[in-house]
Structure formats: C-alpha cells, structure tokens
C-alpha cells in the first residue's frame, strides 16, 4: 500500500483568493459610484427629494429581504436605539452630503470628507467606548487633517455652505457609528438596516416639503440615478460588504474605504468630465494617507 501525498486543490476562478481579488476592487468602484449617481440625481430633482426616494425604496426592498430571510426584528429599547442610529447615519449623513453635491461640491471632495469617518470614530471612541488612540493614529489625524484642509480650502470658491454641510454629514456618520457600537450591536444587520431607512425616510420627506419645491426636472435621469443608488449602492454593496466581512478581517475590509476619494475623483473625471485643481488632488492624496494611518491599530 503506497503512501499518498495530499496535494492542494488547483486554483480556479471560483477559489477564495481569486474571488476576493475580484470582489475588493468591484466593491470600491461600486461604493465610489454612489457620489457620481448623486451628481446626476441632484441635477434632476432637489437633493432632499432624492434622499427621501432612496430611503423609501431601499427600506421597502431591505424589509422584503429581512422578511424572506426571517431576520429577527429589534424591539423595545433596542428598536429605539436602532432608530436613533438610522436618523444619524442615514438622514443626517446623506441629507447633508446630497445637499453639498447639489451646491456644486465635487464628489471626490465629499468622498474625502466621508473618508475621515475613522478619524471621527477614533476621537469619539476614546471618551465613549474607552478605546485608546495610538501614536500612528495621532500622526494620521495630522496628515489627514492637512490633506482635507488643502482640498476644502481649494473648494471654498465653489460652495462654502457645501463644505459646512459635508462636515455635518460626517458628524452624523461618526456619531451614528459610535452610537450603534455602544447601544445597538445586538440588532440583526438586515432588519436593522431596513429600520434605518424606514425611520429616516419620513424625516427627510418632511424636510423636503418644508425646504424644497418637490419637482422632477428629468424623469429619465431621476429614475436611472435612483435605481443605481438603491439597487447598487444600498443593496448591492451591502451584500458585497457582508460577504467580504465573512471572509476577511474587518481591518482589511475597512482599508478599502481609504481608496474611495481618489476612485470617486477618477470616476467623476471619466463620466462627468469633472476636473480637480492640483491643490485638491494633493489634498486627496494626503487625506488618504492620513486616514490610512489613523485607521491602524497598535
């Protein structure tokens, strides 16, 4: 009887390594495309109306997904915490970001400000969650802050109010993330995300009625951008993110978000013909390096 030597299975297109190599860049491109779709959408309809439409349709779709998968729905105090998280992470974040884009701020700059979320979380996590900030993170805060300052100062002539709105959206995202980590970690991801959208939709809808004149200037552009934002950005990237989190480390997945500002700027140039000044490009690069350093652990 001869001894048989175990041999590793051949690498195919379906192997985990090859699949991860395909999914990671696909996720970055699809996530970055949300800012480009928002540019087309806010040109067709008022920004808060677009935000409301996104939340309403995505909420219904994710509710159906949660029901079909028999997800456990949050109740009682947990439900209240999930609602607060949704208002911060969805209504405040995207309402402010879409308003900033509607005021002419480039998608790459908005993506760069959103990319500072790990910095905001680290600053808030210290007093709220008791987490320690490392020297590398403090260095990242300095480099990233310098990059954002360059990118933002260079865009003040475009929209000063848009820059303020960007940081309002960033604050909503950062506060919502820390609040969720502190109070709502026990909620099912699918059902809680559906609650996020369903809670944020009426709030943004009322704001749209009070602050805007609801109108659709281009139904084709509105329908196409809404379909992309809902199906690709709200559902598709959500499924890809969950798949990657099951197969890879959270830190490895989180590092992908450091690429979104530059990829967004590239997509804006290719699709919208939107160019950036050299100072803004330098700010994007420095901001990416800073956020990458800030996201490192001890």
CSV table of C-alpha atoms in Angstrom, one decimal:
chain,number,residue,atom,x,y,z
A,1,UNK,CA,0.0,0.0,0.0
A,2,UNK,CA,1.6,3.2,-1.1
A,3,UNK,CA,1.5,6.5,0.7
A,4,UNK,CA,-0.4,9.2,-0.9
A,5,UNK,CA,0.7,12.8,-0.6
A,6,UNK,CA,-2.1,15.3,-0.2
A,7,UNK,CA,-1.9,18.0,-2.9
A,8,UNK,CA,-3.5,21.4,-2.7
A,9,UNK,CA,-6.5,21.8,-4.9
A,10,UNK,CA,-5.9,23.6,-8.2
A,11,UNK,CA,-6.6,27.4,-8.2
A,12,UNK,CA,-9.7,28.1,-10.2
A,13,UNK,CA,-11.8,31.2,-10.9
A,14,UNK,CA,-14.0,30.2,-8.0
A,15,UNK,CA,-11.2,29.8,-5.5
A,16,UNK,CA,-11.4,32.2,-2.4
A,17,UNK,CA,-8.2,34.1,-3.3
A,18,UNK,CA,-9.3,34.7,-6.9
A,19,UNK,CA,-12.8,35.6,-5.8
A,20,UNK,CA,-11.6,38.1,-3.2
A,21,UNK,CA,-9.3,39.7,-5.7
A,22,UNK,CA,-12.3,40.4,-7.9
A,23,UNK,CA,-14.7,41.4,-5.2
A,24,UNK,CA,-12.5,44.0,-3.5
A,25,UNK,CA,-11.9,46.3,-6.5
A,26,UNK,CA,-15.5,45.8,-7.6
A,27,UNK,CA,-16.7,47.0,-4.1
A,28,UNK,CA,-14.5,50.1,-4.2
A,29,UNK,CA,-15.8,51.1,-7.6
A,30,UNK,CA,-19.4,50.5,-6.8
A,31,UNK,CA,-19.2,52.3,-3.5
A,32,UNK,CA,-17.5,55.3,-5.1
A,33,UNK,CA,-20.1,55.4,-7.9
A,34,UNK,CA,-22.7,56.5,-5.3
A,35,UNK,CA,-21.3,60.0,-5.4
A,36,UNK,CA,-21.4,60.1,-9.2
A,37,UNK,CA,-25.0,58.9,-9.3
A,38,UNK,CA,-25.8,61.6,-6.7
A,39,UNK,CA,-24.5,64.2,-9.1
A,40,UNK,CA,-26.8,63.1,-11.8
A,41,UNK,CA,-29.7,62.7,-9.4
A,42,UNK,CA,-29.4,66.1,-7.7
A,43,UNK,CA,-29.3,67.7,-11.2
A,44,UNK,CA,-32.7,66.1,-11.9
A,45,UNK,CA,-34.5,66.6,-8.6
A,46,UNK,CA,-34.0,68.5,-5.4
A,47,UNK,CA,-31.4,66.8,-3.1
A,48,UNK,CA,-33.7,66.0,-0.2
A,49,UNK,CA,-36.4,64.6,-2.5
A,50,UNK,CA,-33.7,62.3,-4.0
A,51,UNK,CA,-32.6,61.3,-0.5
A,52,UNK,CA,-36.2,60.6,0.6
A,53,UNK,CA,-36.8,58.5,-2.6
A,54,UNK,CA,-33.7,56.5,-1.9
A,55,UNK,CA,-34.6,55.7,1.7
A,56,UNK,CA,-38.2,54.8,0.9
A,57,UNK,CA,-37.4,52.4,-1.9
A,58,UNK,CA,-34.4,50.9,-0.2
A,59,UNK,CA,-36.4,50.5,3.0
A,60,UNK,CA,-39.1,48.5,1.3
A,61,UNK,CA,-36.5,46.3,-0.5
A,62,UNK,CA,-34.5,45.6,2.6
A,63,UNK,CA,-37.7,44.9,4.5
A,64,UNK,CA,-38.6,42.3,2.0
A,65,UNK,CA,-35.1,40.8,2.2
A,66,UNK,CA,-35.3,40.7,6.0
A,67,UNK,CA,-38.7,39.0,5.9
A,68,UNK,CA,-37.7,36.4,3.4
A,69,UNK,CA,-34.5,35.6,5.4
A,70,UNK,CA,-36.5,35.6,8.6
A,71,UNK,CA,-34.3,38.1,10.3
A,72,UNK,CA,-35.0,39.0,13.9
A,73,UNK,CA,-36.5,42.4,14.2
A,74,UNK,CA,-35.4,44.8,17.0
A,75,UNK,CA,-38.0,45.5,19.7
A,76,UNK,CA,-38.4,47.8,22.7
A,77,UNK,CA,-35.3,49.8,23.8
A,78,UNK,CA,-33.2,48.2,21.1
A,79,UNK,CA,-35.6,49.4,18.4
A,80,UNK,CA,-35.3,52.9,19.8
A,81,UNK,CA,-31.5,52.8,19.6
A,82,UNK,CA,-31.7,51.4,16.0
A,83,UNK,CA,-34.0,54.3,15.0
A,84,UNK,CA,-31.6,56.9,16.5
A,85,UNK,CA,-28.7,55.3,14.7
A,86,UNK,CA,-30.6,55.4,11.4
A,87,UNK,CA,-31.5,59.0,11.8
A,88,UNK,CA,-27.8,59.9,12.4
A,89,UNK,CA,-26.2,57.6,9.8
A,90,UNK,CA,-28.8,57.9,7.1
A,91,UNK,CA,-30.9,61.1,7.4
A,92,UNK,CA,-28.2,63.4,8.7
A,93,UNK,CA,-25.3,61.9,6.7
A,94,UNK,CA,-26.9,61.5,3.3
A,95,UNK,CA,-29.2,64.5,3.6
A,96,UNK,CA,-26.2,66.8,4.2
A,97,UNK,CA,-24.0,65.1,1.6
A,98,UNK,CA,-26.6,65.3,-1.2
A,99,UNK,CA,-27.2,69.0,-0.3
A,100,UNK,CA,-23.5,69.6,-0.6
A,101,UNK,CA,-23.3,67.8,-4.0
A,102,UNK,CA,-26.3,69.8,-5.2
A,103,UNK,CA,-24.4,73.0,-4.3
A,104,UNK,CA,-21.6,72.0,-6.7
A,105,UNK,CA,-19.1,70.4,-4.4
A,106,UNK,CA,-17.1,67.7,-6.3
A,107,UNK,CA,-17.8,64.1,-5.5
A,108,UNK,CA,-14.2,63.4,-4.7
A,109,UNK,CA,-14.1,66.1,-2.0
A,110,UNK,CA,-17.3,64.8,-0.5
A,111,UNK,CA,-15.9,61.3,-0.5
A,112,UNK,CA,-12.7,62.6,1.1
A,113,UNK,CA,-14.7,64.2,4.0
A,114,UNK,CA,-16.7,61.0,4.4
A,115,UNK,CA,-13.4,59.0,4.4
A,116,UNK,CA,-12.5,60.9,7.6
A,117,UNK,CA,-15.1,58.8,9.5
A,118,UNK,CA,-12.4,56.5,11.1
A,119,UNK,CA,-10.8,59.7,12.5
A,120,UNK,CA,-14.1,60.9,14.0
A,121,UNK,CA,-14.8,57.5,15.4
A,122,UNK,CA,-11.4,57.2,17.0
A,123,UNK,CA,-11.8,60.7,18.6
A,124,UNK,CA,-15.3,59.8,19.9
A,125,UNK,CA,-14.5,56.2,20.8
A,126,UNK,CA,-12.0,57.3,23.5
A,127,UNK,CA,-14.4,59.0,25.9
A,128,UNK,CA,-17.5,57.0,24.9
A,129,UNK,CA,-16.1,53.5,24.4
A,130,UNK,CA,-12.8,53.7,26.3
A,131,UNK,CA,-10.6,52.9,23.3
A,132,UNK,CA,-7.0,54.1,23.2
A,133,UNK,CA,-5.7,56.2,20.4
A,134,UNK,CA,-2.2,55.1,19.2
A,135,UNK,CA,0.7,57.3,18.1
A,136,UNK,CA,0.2,56.2,14.5
A,137,UNK,CA,-3.4,57.3,14.7
A,138,UNK,CA,-2.5,60.7,16.0
A,139,UNK,CA,0.0,61.1,13.1
A,140,UNK,CA,-2.7,60.1,10.7
A,141,UNK,CA,-5.1,62.7,12.2
A,142,UNK,CA,-2.4,65.4,11.5
A,143,UNK,CA,-1.7,64.2,7.9
A,144,UNK,CA,-5.3,63.6,7.1
A,145,UNK,CA,-6.3,66.9,8.5
A,146,UNK,CA,-3.7,68.7,6.4
A,147,UNK,CA,-5.0,66.9,3.3
A,148,UNK,CA,-8.6,67.8,4.0
A,149,UNK,CA,-7.7,71.4,4.7
A,150,UNK,CA,-6.0,71.6,1.3
A,151,UNK,CA,-8.9,70.0,-0.5
A,152,UNK,CA,-11.5,72.1,1.3
A,153,UNK,CA,-9.8,75.5,1.1
A,154,UNK,CA,-9.3,75.0,-2.6
A,155,UNK,CA,-13.1,74.4,-3.0
A,156,UNK,CA,-14.4,77.3,-0.9
A,157,UNK,CA,-14.9,79.3,-4.1
A,158,UNK,CA,-17.3,76.6,-5.3
A,159,UNK,CA,-19.5,76.3,-2.2
A,160,UNK,CA,-18.7,77.4,1.3
A,161,UNK,CA,-22.1,76.1,2.5
A,162,UNK,CA,-21.5,72.8,0.8
A,163,UNK,CA,-18.3,72.4,2.8
A,164,UNK,CA,-20.2,73.0,6.0
A,165,UNK,CA,-22.8,70.5,5.0
A,166,UNK,CA,-20.1,67.9,4.3
A,167,UNK,CA,-18.8,68.1,7.9
A,168,UNK,CA,-22.4,68.0,9.2
A,169,UNK,CA,-22.8,64.7,7.2
A,170,UNK,CA,-19.5,63.5,8.5
A,171,UNK,CA,-20.6,64.2,12.1
A,172,UNK,CA,-23.8,62.4,11.6
A,173,UNK,CA,-22.0,59.3,10.3
A,174,UNK,CA,-19.4,59.4,13.1
A,175,UNK,CA,-21.9,59.9,15.9
A,176,UNK,CA,-24.2,57.2,14.4
A,177,UNK,CA,-21.4,54.7,14.1
A,178,UNK,CA,-20.3,55.2,17.7
A,179,UNK,CA,-23.9,55.2,19.0
A,180,UNK,CA,-24.6,51.9,17.1
A,181,UNK,CA,-21.4,50.4,18.6
A,182,UNK,CA,-22.4,51.5,22.1
A,183,UNK,CA,-26.2,50.7,22.1
A,184,UNK,CA,-27.3,48.7,19.1
A,185,UNK,CA,-24.7,46.0,18.4
A,186,UNK,CA,-27.2,43.2,19.3
A,187,UNK,CA,-29.5,44.0,16.3
A,188,UNK,CA,-29.7,41.9,13.2
A,189,UNK,CA,-27.9,43.6,10.3
A,190,UNK,CA,-30.6,43.1,7.7
A,191,UNK,CA,-33.6,44.1,9.7
A,192,UNK,CA,-31.9,47.0,11.5
A,193,UNK,CA,-30.7,48.5,8.2
A,194,UNK,CA,-34.3,48.3,6.9
A,195,UNK,CA,-35.4,50.2,10.1
A,196,UNK,CA,-32.6,52.8,9.4
A,197,UNK,CA,-34.1,53.6,6.0
A,198,UNK,CA,-37.8,53.4,7.1
A,199,UNK,CA,-37.1,55.8,10.1
A,200,UNK,CA,-35.1,58.3,8.0
A,201,UNK,CA,-37.5,58.4,5.1
A,202,UNK,CA,-40.4,60.4,6.7
A,203,UNK,CA,-38.0,62.8,8.4
A,204,UNK,CA,-36.2,63.7,5.2
A,205,UNK,CA,-39.6,63.7,3.3
A,206,UNK,CA,-41.0,66.4,5.7
A,207,UNK,CA,-37.7,68.4,5.3
A,208,UNK,CA,-38.1,68.2,1.6
A,209,UNK,CA,-41.7,69.5,1.7
A,210,UNK,CA,-40.6,72.4,4.0
A,211,UNK,CA,-37.4,73.4,2.4
A,212,UNK,CA,-37.7,72.5,-1.3
A,213,UNK,CA,-40.2,72.6,-4.1
A,214,UNK,CA,-40.8,68.9,-5.0
A,215,UNK,CA,-40.3,68.6,-8.7
A,216,UNK,CA,-38.7,66.3,-11.2
A,217,UNK,CA,-36.9,68.1,-14.0
A,218,UNK,CA,-35.7,65.0,-15.8
A,219,UNK,CA,-37.6,61.7,-15.1
A,220,UNK,CA,-35.1,59.6,-17.0
A,221,UNK,CA,-32.1,60.9,-15.1
A,222,UNK,CA,-34.0,60.7,-11.8
A,223,UNK,CA,-35.1,57.1,-12.5
A,224,UNK,CA,-31.7,55.9,-13.6
A,225,UNK,CA,-29.8,57.5,-10.7
A,226,UNK,CA,-32.4,56.3,-8.1
A,227,UNK,CA,-32.3,52.8,-9.5
A,228,UNK,CA,-28.4,52.8,-9.3
A,229,UNK,CA,-28.3,54.3,-5.8
A,230,UNK,CA,-30.9,51.8,-4.4
A,231,UNK,CA,-30.1,48.6,-6.2
A,232,UNK,CA,-26.3,49.0,-6.5
A,233,UNK,CA,-25.3,51.3,-3.6
A,234,UNK,CA,-28.0,50.4,-1.0
A,235,UNK,CA,-28.4,46.7,-1.7
A,236,UNK,CA,-25.6,45.5,-3.9
A,237,UNK,CA,-22.7,47.0,-2.0
A,238,UNK,CA,-24.5,46.0,1.2
A,239,UNK,CA,-24.4,42.3,0.1
A,240,UNK,CA,-20.8,42.6,-1.1
A,241,UNK,CA,-19.7,44.1,2.2
A,242,UNK,CA,-21.3,41.3,4.2
A,243,UNK,CA,-19.7,38.7,2.0
A,244,UNK,CA,-16.2,40.3,2.5
A,245,UNK,CA,-16.7,40.6,6.3
A,246,UNK,CA,-17.4,36.9,6.4
A,247,UNK,CA,-14.3,36.0,4.5
A,248,UNK,CA,-11.8,38.7,5.5
A,249,UNK,CA,-10.7,40.7,8.5
A,250,UNK,CA,-12.7,43.8,9.4
A,251,UNK,CA,-9.4,45.9,9.2
A,252,UNK,CA,-8.7,44.6,5.7
A,253,UNK,CA,-12.2,45.5,4.6
A,254,UNK,CA,-12.1,48.9,6.3
A,255,UNK,CA,-8.9,49.8,4.5
A,256,UNK,CA,-10.8,49.7,1.2
A,257,UNK,CA,-12.7,52.9,2.1
A,258,UNK,CA,-9.4,54.8,2.0
A,259,UNK,CA,-9.4,54.3,-1.8
A,260,UNK,CA,-12.9,55.8,-2.4
A,261,UNK,CA,-12.0,59.5,-2.6
A,262,UNK,CA,-9.4,59.0,-5.3
A,263,UNK,CA,-11.6,56.5,-7.2
A,264,UNK,CA,-14.5,58.9,-6.9
A,265,UNK,CA,-12.4,61.7,-8.4
A,266,UNK,CA,-11.3,59.5,-11.2
A,267,UNK,CA,-14.9,58.4,-12.0
A,268,UNK,CA,-16.1,62.0,-11.9
A,269,UNK,CA,-13.4,62.9,-14.4
A,270,UNK,CA,-14.2,59.9,-16.7
A,271,UNK,CA,-18.0,60.2,-16.5
A,272,UNK,CA,-18.8,63.8,-15.7
A,273,UNK,CA,-15.7,65.5,-17.1
A,274,UNK,CA,-15.2,67.0,-13.6
A,275,UNK,CA,-11.6,68.1,-13.2
A,276,UNK,CA,-9.8,69.0,-10.0
A,277,UNK,CA,-7.1,71.5,-9.3
A,278,UNK,CA,-3.6,70.2,-8.4
A,279,UNK,CA,-4.1,71.5,-4.8
A,280,UNK,CA,-7.3,69.5,-4.4
A,281,UNK,CA,-5.6,66.4,-5.9
A,282,UNK,CA,-2.7,66.8,-3.4
A,283,UNK,CA,-5.3,67.1,-0.6
A,284,UNK,CA,-7.0,63.9,-1.7
A,285,UNK,CA,-3.7,62.1,-1.6
A,286,UNK,CA,-2.6,63.4,1.8
A,287,UNK,CA,-6.1,62.8,3.2
A,288,UNK,CA,-6.0,59.2,2.0
A,289,UNK,CA,-2.6,58.6,3.6
A,290,UNK,CA,-3.8,60.3,6.8
A,291,UNK,CA,-6.9,58.2,7.1
A,292,UNK,CA,-4.9,55.1,6.4
A,293,UNK,CA,-2.6,55.9,9.3
A,294,UNK,CA,-5.5,56.8,11.5
A,295,UNK,CA,-7.1,53.5,10.8
A,296,UNK,CA,-4.2,51.5,12.0
A,297,UNK,CA,-4.2,49.7,15.4
A,298,UNK,CA,-1.4,49.3,17.9
